[in-house]
Amino acid sequence: MDFLDPLALARWQFGLTTLYHYLFVPLTLGMGLIVAIFQTWWVRTGETKWLQLTRLFGKIFLINFAMGVVTGIVQEFQFGMNWSAYSRFVGDVFGAPLAFEGLLAFFFEATFIGLWIFGWDRLSKRVHLATIWCAWIGATLSAYFILAANSFMQNPVGYTMSPDGTRAEMTDFFAVLTNRVVLATFPHTMFAAIMFAATVVVAVAAWHLARGQHFEAMRPALRFGMWTVIISFAGTAISGDLLGQQMVATQPMKMAAAEALYNTACGADASFSIFSLGTPDGTSEIWSLRVPYLLSFLSTQTLDGCVEGINNLNAEYTQNWPVFADQLGGDLPFAPTIWITYWSFRWMIGFGGLAAVISVVGLWLTRKKAKRAVPQWAWRVAIWSAPLPMFGSLVGWLFTEMGRQPWIVFGLMLTQDGVSPSVPGWNVLISLIAFTLTYAALAVVEFGLILKAARKGPEPIPEPGDGESADDDAHRMTTVY
């Protein structure tokens, strides 16, 4: 193994920085919506508890947003640093949605976040409420444009090759924005993000309720969070099924790799294994817990449909792209790393499902007619459930990107051809170490600030005539910790 292989190091660096950045993205998307809902209820009802929740989770939202901006900037620099060949090949297409994300969506989002932060005592209630909704809409648009760019890598549309065959040139921007993959990926990503933010709300509320404090605000926050987890899990599952169908239509190898299905299977033989013991290459299965027909149903929406296997698809791809097959070599040149796709697919489902089950149990334990107090172990489970949807999102993206391999743009460019040709391995290694150490330090700061805000809980709202001015009130909101 070459520890200074530029391709391997560039992949590690991009993978680590992407997954690290994605720690902040779903919490920003989901928490922005939740804060907007809390503030809406405050404006409509005038109840103090909703204003307290708005401010508490607004602080967490702002801390996370700031960290997401810092880490997100690094992402785009890597295209020029380590992936210049890829940038030259697809920049005409890939750059358009990223430009819209940066110049339109992000500035829209940032502008209204600024108005929300500093507008508490300067804007009317309804206008100020509109600013947080606009900020969330901007964040949502930002996510859509980025997902549209990524979806082109999964399913290239709206382009033509340059006359010399060295670049993909965009011919239809609308086709890029309405890619069948992004139309399924976007709701799946948004529901998963809302689910993560809701578990954070549940964890914060459970921490305070376990200590018998802030009951008036934290009990509705807890119940709201658990209901949101359940609803968003249902949305994630339904949109995930739609995304799976698009995956079969555009990247059938990814679905085959998700099940480690080497030979085409139909009907009952196209089963889905909940858990398997055996070798990673699928040649020796010791034991497996299987659901007959399920893989067929997930892939074709019928019980008797056929799902193409890895061997069959590899032969088809070899015939379609003989030059790439010769370049890759090996027995299965077009297959991804099977054990990664197999287990990441199951962990993705498992983490989300476990969070939903915890919320169902939590709703039962905290119902008004419950005859017994909630046991301490239940509060601890609720607190520690917070990262479950985040883990599900991370392994879900791992499945999405690793399942696309060996392609960096499916059917057009191999990952090994996208790396910068003139960047030596030691250069990438130095930046990899530097980014990893820096991000580790930032993670400690991020977690510490959020933990401090969460433990402090909702602040008391000053009553009229208590000697505190509106400017003092606004200043507390603009201070993130």
C-alpha positions as semicolon CSV with decimal commas, in nm:
position;residue;x (nm);y (nm);z (nm)
1;M;0,000;0,000;0,000
2;D;0,134;0,339;-0,100
3;F;0,073;0,577;0,191
4;L;0,159;0,874;-0,033
5;D;-0,079;0,780;-0,314
6;P;-0,231;1,118;-0,419
7;L;-0,560;0,957;-0,524
8;A;-0,613;0,771;-0,196
9;L;-0,515;1,073;0,013
10;A;-0,733;1,310;-0,190
11;R;-1,029;1,076;-0,146
12;W;-0,969;1,049;0,228
13;Q;-0,940;1,425;0,263
14;F;-1,252;1,502;0,065
15;G;-1,447;1,228;0,241
16;L;-1,346;1,338;0,590
17;T;-1,402;1,709;0,531
18;T;-1,736;1,640;0,360
19;L;-1,865;1,420;0,641
20;Y;-1,741;1,670;0,897
21;H;-1,914;1,958;0,720
22;Y;-2,229;1,750;0,700
23;L;-2,240;1,734;1,080
24;F;-2,366;2,093;1,069
25;V;-2,581;2,095;0,754
26;P;-2,880;1,884;0,871
27;L;-2,894;2,058;1,209
28;T;-2,902;2,398;1,034
29;L;-3,176;2,287;0,794
30;G;-3,389;2,120;1,058
31;M;-3,333;2,359;1,348
32;G;-3,410;2,661;1,130
33;L;-3,755;2,517;1,060
34;I;-3,817;2,427;1,426
35;V;-3,716;2,772;1,550
36;A;-3,945;2,930;1,290
37;I;-4,234;2,711;1,411
38;F;-4,169;2,799;1,777
39;Q;-4,160;3,169;1,696
40;T;-4,478;3,139;1,489
41;W;-4,659;2,986;1,787
42;W;-4,532;3,267;2,008
43;V;-4,657;3,535;1,766
44;R;-4,995;3,363;1,735
45;T;-5,051;3,276;2,102
46;G;-4,839;3,526;2,293
47;E;-4,737;3,247;2,533
48;T;-4,399;3,306;2,694
49;K;-4,288;2,943;2,672
50;W;-4,273;2,959;2,292
51;L;-4,058;3,271;2,303
52;Q;-3,824;3,098;2,550
53;L;-3,796;2,796;2,321
54;T;-3,738;3,022;2,021
55;R;-3,448;3,191;2,192
56;L;-3,297;2,874;2,336
57;F;-3,296;2,675;2,014
58;G;-3,224;2,990;1,817
59;K;-2,888;3,007;1,996
60;I;-2,813;2,646;1,902
61;F;-2,913;2,723;1,544
62;L;-2,682;3,026;1,525
63;I;-2,382;2,843;1,676
64;N;-2,428;2,558;1,430
65;F;-2,481;2,792;1,133
66;A;-2,155;2,975;1,205
67;M;-1,959;2,651;1,220
68;G;-2,123;2,523;0,903
69;V;-2,018;2,833;0,711
70;V;-1,655;2,797;0,821
71;T;-1,630;2,429;0,726
72;G;-1,831;2,466;0,404
73;I;-1,587;2,716;0,254
74;V;-1,313;2,452;0,256
75;Q;-1,522;2,216;0,046
76;E;-1,514;2,421;-0,272
77;F;-1,142;2,494;-0,242
78;Q;-1,073;2,121;-0,265
79;F;-1,203;2,107;-0,621
80;G;-0,912;2,324;-0,728
81;M;-0,659;2,179;-0,485
82;N;-0,697;1,803;-0,523
83;W;-0,952;1,754;-0,801
84;S;-0,849;1,997;-1,075
85;A;-0,890;1,739;-1,354
86;Y;-1,249;1,679;-1,241
87;S;-1,310;2,055;-1,215
88;R;-1,191;2,111;-1,571
89;F;-1,400;1,823;-1,702
90;V;-1,733;1,908;-1,536
91;G;-1,691;2,267;-1,417
92;D;-1,923;2,411;-1,681
93;V;-2,210;2,201;-1,541
94;F;-2,115;2,153;-1,178
95;G;-2,022;2,516;-1,127
96;A;-2,363;2,657;-1,225
97;P;-2,571;2,519;-0,934
98;L;-2,284;2,590;-0,693
99;A;-2,275;2,950;-0,814
100;F;-2,649;2,983;-0,758
101;E;-2,602;2,833;-0,411
102;G;-2,332;3,081;-0,316
103;L;-2,450;3,398;-0,491
104;L;-2,824;3,356;-0,445
105;A;-2,930;3,110;-0,176
106;F;-2,650;3,161;0,078
107;F;-2,658;3,541;0,062
108;F;-3,037;3,532;0,088
109;E;-3,010;3,307;0,393
110;A;-2,731;3,508;0,557
111;T;-2,908;3,840;0,501
112;F;-3,225;3,730;0,673
113;I;-3,036;3,560;0,955
114;G;-2,872;3,894;1,020
115;L;-3,210;4,067;1,020
116;W;-3,345;3,804;1,258
117;I;-3,052;3,841;1,499
118;F;-3,056;4,220;1,516
119;G;-3,423;4,284;1,449
120;W;-3,580;4,176;1,777
121;D;-3,637;4,532;1,900
122;R;-3,635;4,701;1,559
123;L;-3,892;4,509;1,357
124;S;-4,255;4,431;1,425
125;K;-4,335;4,080;1,549
126;R;-4,470;3,963;1,215
127;V;-4,193;4,115;1,006
128;H;-3,935;3,969;1,243
129;L;-4,107;3,631;1,218
130;A;-4,087;3,654;0,839
131;T;-3,709;3,694;0,859
132;I;-3,654;3,352;1,021
133;W;-3,884;3,187;0,767
134;C;-3,693;3,356;0,486
135;A;-3,364;3,242;0,639
136;W;-3,491;2,884;0,643
137;I;-3,611;2,912;0,284
138;G;-3,265;3,036;0,187
139;A;-3,102;2,741;0,363
140;T;-3,341;2,506;0,187
141;L;-3,262;2,656;-0,154
142;S;-2,893;2,628;-0,075
143;A;-2,936;2,259;-0,002
144;Y;-3,130;2,208;-0,324
145;F;-2,864;2,365;-0,545
146;I;-2,588;2,159;-0,384
147;L;-2,791;1,840;-0,418
148;A;-2,857;1,925;-0,783
149;A;-2,482;1,948;-0,841
150;N;-2,425;1,617;-0,665
151;S;-2,709;1,452;-0,855
152;F;-2,537;1,533;-1,183
153;M;-2,251;1,312;-1,063
154;Q;-2,502;1,032;-1,001
155;N;-2,707;1,082;-1,316
156;P;-2,557;1,320;-1,577
157;V;-2,826;1,518;-1,763
158;G;-2,853;1,848;-1,949
159;Y;-2,507;1,837;-2,104
160;T;-2,316;1,757;-2,419
161;M;-1,952;1,662;-2,462
162;S;-1,716;1,919;-2,612
163;P;-1,595;1,850;-2,968
164;D;-1,259;1,729;-2,840
165;G;-1,426;1,507;-2,576
166;T;-1,242;1,662;-2,283
167;R;-1,526;1,853;-2,114
168;A;-1,893;1,820;-2,033
169;E;-2,071;2,137;-2,144
170;M;-2,410;2,233;-2,004
171;T;-2,693;2,265;-2,256
172;D;-2,998;2,270;-2,027
173;F;-2,971;2,420;-1,678
174;F;-3,337;2,341;-1,610
175;A;-3,268;1,972;-1,679
176;V;-2,983;1,984;-1,424
177;L;-3,214;2,140;-1,162
178;T;-3,493;1,890;-1,231
179;N;-3,273;1,582;-1,246
180;R;-3,485;1,283;-1,144
181;V;-3,227;1,200;-0,878
182;V;-3,234;1,542;-0,708
183;L;-3,615;1,541;-0,706
184;A;-3,597;1,228;-0,489
185;T;-3,281;1,314;-0,296
186;F;-3,400;1,657;-0,181
187;P;-3,707;1,551;0,024
188;H;-3,512;1,254;0,162
189;T;-3,234;1,485;0,281
190;M;-3,475;1,743;0,425
191;F;-3,678;1,491;0,623
192;A;-3,358;1,339;0,763
193;A;-3,237;1,687;0,862
194;I;-3,561;1,770;1,041
195;M;-3,541;1,438;1,219
196;F;-3,192;1,515;1,348
197;A;-3,291;1,860;1,472
198;A;-3,598;1,714;1,643
199;T;-3,387;1,462;1,836
200;V;-3,170;1,751;1,957
201;V;-3,485;1,922;2,086
202;V;-3,587;1,596;2,256
203;A;-3,244;1,555;2,416
204;V;-3,234;1,911;2,551
205;A;-3,588;1,887;2,688
206;A;-3,520;1,546;2,843
207;W;-3,206;1,676;3,015
208;H;-3,401;1,951;3,190
209;L;-3,708;1,741;3,267
210;A;-3,491;1,471;3,424
211;R;-3,377;1,739;3,668
212;G;-3,728;1,868;3,727
213;Q;-3,671;2,214;3,583
214;H;-3,837;2,438;3,322
215;F;-4,133;2,200;3,305
216;E;-4,374;2,448;3,144
217;A;-4,151;2,503;2,841
218;M;-3,970;2,170;2,819
219;R;-4,266;1,933;2,827
220;P;-4,424;2,076;2,510
221;A;-4,078;2,090;2,351
222;L;-4,026;1,722;2,432
223;R;-4,361;1,615;2,292
224;F;-4,320;1,833;1,984
225;G;-3,973;1,689;1,924
226;M;-4,088;1,328;1,952
227;W;-4,385;1,379;1,722
228;T;-4,156;1,552;1,473
229;V;-3,910;1,261;1,486
230;I;-4,186;1,012;1,406
231;I;-4,338;1,220;1,124
232;S;-4,000;1,301;0,969
233;F;-3,894;0,934;0,990
234;A;-4,206;0,841;0,794
235;G;-4,119;1,109;0,540
236;T;-3,760;0,987;0,523
237;A;-3,875;0,629;0,464
238;I;-4,125;0,720;0,191
239;S;-3,883;0,953;0,012
240;G;-3,609;0,693;0,057
241;D;-3,824;0,439;-0,126
242;L;-3,870;0,686;-0,412
243;L;-3,497;0,753;-0,414
244;G;-3,431;0,380;-0,428
245;Q;-3,645;0,349;-0,740
246;Q;-3,448;0,627;-0,907
247;M;-3,127;0,457;-0,799
248;V;-3,236;0,135;-0,970
249;A;-3,322;0,328;-1,286
250;T;-2,999;0,529;-1,301
251;Q;-2,740;0,327;-1,104
252;P;-2,857;-0,034;-1,075
253;M;-2,509;-0,139;-0,960
254;K;-2,561;0,062;-0,641
255;M;-2,877;-0,130;-0,551
256;A;-2,709;-0,461;-0,625
257;A;-2,415;-0,358;-0,406
258;A;-2,653;-0,255;-0,126
259;E;-2,766;-0,618;-0,103
260;A;-2,436;-0,778;-0,212
261;L;-2,640;-0,944;-0,488
262;Y;-2,394;-1,097;-0,730
263;N;-2,636;-1,277;-0,963
264;T;-2,967;-1,153;-1,099
265;A;-3,260;-1,265;-0,883
266;C;-3,637;-1,254;-0,929
267;G;-3,939;-1,284;-0,703
268;A;-3,880;-1,468;-0,377
269;D;-3,511;-1,508;-0,461
270;A;-3,478;-1,129;-0,469
271;S;-3,491;-1,114;-0,089
272;F;-3,355;-0,846;0,140
273;S;-3,117;-0,955;0,414
274;I;-3,165;-0,776;0,746
275;F;-2,838;-0,921;0,872
276;S;-2,576;-1,154;0,724
277;L;-2,265;-1,338;0,832
278;G;-2,013;-1,429;0,567
279;T;-1,727;-1,302;0,356
280;P;-1,740;-0,942;0,226
281;D;-1,728;-1,058;-0,136
282;G;-2,051;-1,252;-0,094
283;T;-1,903;-1,584;-0,201
284;S;-1,959;-1,752;0,134
285;E;-2,272;-1,683;0,337
286;I;-2,273;-1,848;0,678
287;W;-2,613;-1,724;0,796
288;S;-2,860;-1,458;0,691
289;L;-3,192;-1,321;0,816
290;R;-3,388;-1,254;0,500
291;V;-3,725;-1,111;0,398
292;P;-3,844;-1,282;0,076
293;Y;-3,958;-1,059;-0,213
294;L;-3,854;-0,739;-0,032
295;L;-3,559;-0,649;-0,258
296;S;-3,780;-0,714;-0,560
297;F;-4,048;-0,484;-0,418
298;L;-3,801;-0,210;-0,326
299;S;-3,645;-0,220;-0,673
300;T;-3,946;-0,275;-0,900
301;Q;-4,254;-0,213;-0,679
302;T;-4,366;-0,566;-0,767
303;L;-4,322;-0,898;-0,587
304;D;-4,215;-1,089;-0,897
305;G;-3,973;-0,834;-1,044
306;C;-3,609;-0,907;-1,123
307;V;-3,309;-0,730;-0,972
308;E;-2,987;-0,731;-1,172
309;G;-2,681;-0,871;-0,999
310;I;-2,329;-0,735;-0,972
311;N;-2,183;-0,993;-1,213
312;N;-2,449;-0,927;-1,476
313;L;-2,416;-0,551;-1,449
314;N;-2,038;-0,566;-1,459
315;A;-2,054;-0,760;-1,785
316;E;-2,297;-0,502;-1,924
317;Y;-2,080;-0,209;-1,817
318;T;-1,770;-0,375;-1,959
319;Q;-1,943;-0,404;-2,293
320;N;-2,065;-0,042;-2,280
321;W;-1,736;0,111;-2,156
322;P;-1,452;-0,120;-2,268
323;V;-1,190;0,158;-2,240
324;F;-1,279;0,223;-1,876
325;A;-1,286;-0,152;-1,807
326;D;-0,931;-0,191;-1,942
327;Q;-0,820;0,110;-1,739
328;L;-0,965;-0,027;-1,415
329;G;-0,869;-0,391;-1,458
330;G;-0,966;-0,668;-1,216
331;D;-1,248;-0,922;-1,215
332;L;-1,524;-0,677;-1,121
333;P;-1,390;-0,338;-1,226
334;F;-1,724;-0,157;-1,203
335;A;-1,829;-0,287;-0,859
336;P;-1,788;-0,065;-0,551
337;T;-1,652;-0,192;-0,220
338;I;-1,934;-0,428;-0,132
339;W;-1,898;-0,455;0,246
340;I;-1,914;-0,073;0,275
341;T;-2,228;-0,040;0,063
342;Y;-2,395;-0,340;0,230
343;W;-2,349;-0,228;0,589
344;S;-2,384;0,147;0,538
345;F;-2,724;0,086;0,378
346;R;-2,840;-0,108;0,684
347;W;-2,690;0,126;0,941
348;M;-2,861;0,416;0,764
349;I;-3,200;0,252;0,809
350;G;-3,120;0,119;1,156
351;F;-3,013;0,449;1,313
352;G;-3,323;0,630;1,187
353;G;-3,556;0,349;1,285
354;L;-3,412;0,331;1,637
355;A;-3,464;0,706;1,689
356;A;-3,827;0,670;1,578
357;V;-3,887;0,376;1,815
358;I;-3,741;0,574;2,106
359;S;-3,980;0,860;2,028
360;V;-4,280;0,628;2,013
361;V;-4,192;0,487;2,355
362;G;-4,125;0,837;2,485
363;L;-4,468;0,960;2,379
364;W;-4,626;0,669;2,566
365;L;-4,424;0,728;2,882
366;T;-4,495;1,103;2,888
367;R;-4,867;1,089;2,809
368;K;-5,093;1,282;3,044
369;K;-5,269;0,970;3,171
370;A;-4,944;0,793;3,260
371;K;-4,975;0,662;3,617
372;R;-4,604;0,639;3,688
373;A;-4,324;0,890;3,672
374;V;-4,084;0,861;3,380
375;P;-3,788;0,648;3,496
376;Q;-3,440;0,797;3,487
377;W;-3,316;0,542;3,236
378;A;-3,578;0,667;2,988
379;W;-3,451;1,024;3,021
380;R;-3,095;0,904;2,960
381;V;-3,204;0,712;2,649
382;A;-3,380;1,022;2,518
383;I;-3,071;1,235;2,577
384;W;-2,836;0,993;2,405
385;S;-3,071;0,942;2,111
386;A;-2,977;1,287;1,975
387;P;-2,696;1,174;1,740
388;L;-2,880;0,872;1,596
389;P;-3,031;1,049;1,291
390;M;-2,699;1,227;1,239
391;F;-2,520;0,891;1,224
392;G;-2,788;0,768;0,984
393;S;-2,733;1,069;0,757
394;L;-2,356;1,025;0,761
395;V;-2,361;0,657;0,667
396;G;-2,633;0,736;0,414
397;W;-2,401;0,976;0,235
398;L;-2,123;0,720;0,267
399;F;-2,346;0,471;0,086
400;T;-2,444;0,727;-0,178
401;E;-2,088;0,825;-0,266
402;M;-1,913;0,490;-0,220
403;G;-2,191;0,315;-0,412
404;R;-2,114;0,537;-0,712
405;Q;-1,755;0,416;-0,734
406;P;-1,545;0,374;-0,944
407;W;-1,712;0,674;-1,109
408;I;-1,673;1,036;-1,008
409;V;-1,932;1,119;-1,275
410;F;-2,133;0,810;-1,357
411;G;-2,057;0,681;-1,704
412;L;-1,838;0,978;-1,795
413;M;-1,533;0,998;-1,570
414;L;-1,355;0,763;-1,332
415;T;-1,261;0,885;-0,986
416;Q;-0,896;0,807;-1,052
417;D;-0,902;1,040;-1,354
418;G;-1,040;1,335;-1,157
419;V;-0,748;1,388;-0,918
420;S;-0,505;1,677;-0,970
421;P;-0,217;1,536;-1,178
422;S;0,055;1,768;-1,048
423;V;-0,015;1,758;-0,671
424;P;0,225;1,522;-0,491
425;G;0,103;1,286;-0,222
426;W;0,302;1,449;0,058
427;N;0,130;1,780;-0,019
428;V;-0,214;1,624;0,018
429;L;-0,103;1,442;0,333
430;I;0,006;1,766;0,501
431;S;-0,324;1,938;0,425
432;L;-0,514;1,625;0,534
433;I;-0,342;1,626;0,873
434;A;-0,386;2,002;0,911
435;F;-0,757;1,991;0,828
436;T;-0,817;1,691;1,054
437;L;-0,652;1,854;1,355
438;T;-0,824;2,187;1,292
439;Y;-1,163;2,026;1,251
440;A;-1,112;1,820;1,566
441;A;-1,050;2,141;1,761
442;L;-1,352;2,307;1,601
443;A;-1,567;2,007;1,691
444;V;-1,474;2,049;2,057
445;V;-1,562;2,419;2,041
446;E;-1,890;2,351;1,858
447;F;-2,002;2,082;2,099
448;G;-1,898;2,286;2,400
449;L;-2,094;2,594;2,291
450;I;-2,407;2,397;2,208
451;L;-2,382;2,200;2,532
452;K;-2,345;2,520;2,732
453;A;-2,648;2,679;2,568
454;A;-2,854;2,361;2,609
455;R;-2,770;2,319;2,979
456;K;-2,844;2,681;3,054
457;G;-3,195;2,628;2,926
458;P;-3,462;2,889;2,858
459;E;-3,395;3,231;3,002
460;P;-3,662;3,421;3,195
461;I;-3,847;3,679;2,989
462;P;-3,844;4,025;3,153
463;E;-4,181;4,168;3,239
464;P;-4,273;4,529;3,150
465;G;-4,139;4,775;3,402
466;D;-3,870;4,551;3,550
467;G;-3,598;4,795;3,450
468;E;-3,467;4,606;3,148
469;S;-3,482;4,777;2,811
470;A;-3,564;4,630;2,472
471;D;-3,201;4,680;2,370
472;D;-3,090;4,463;2,664
473;D;-3,344;4,205;2,559
474;A;-3,215;4,202;2,200
475;H;-2,855;4,189;2,316
476;R;-2,917;3,857;2,490
477;M;-3,045;3,711;2,164
478;T;-2,742;3,826;1,967
479;T;-2,505;3,664;2,218
480;V;-2,473;3,301;2,116
481;Y;-2,337;3,184;2,448
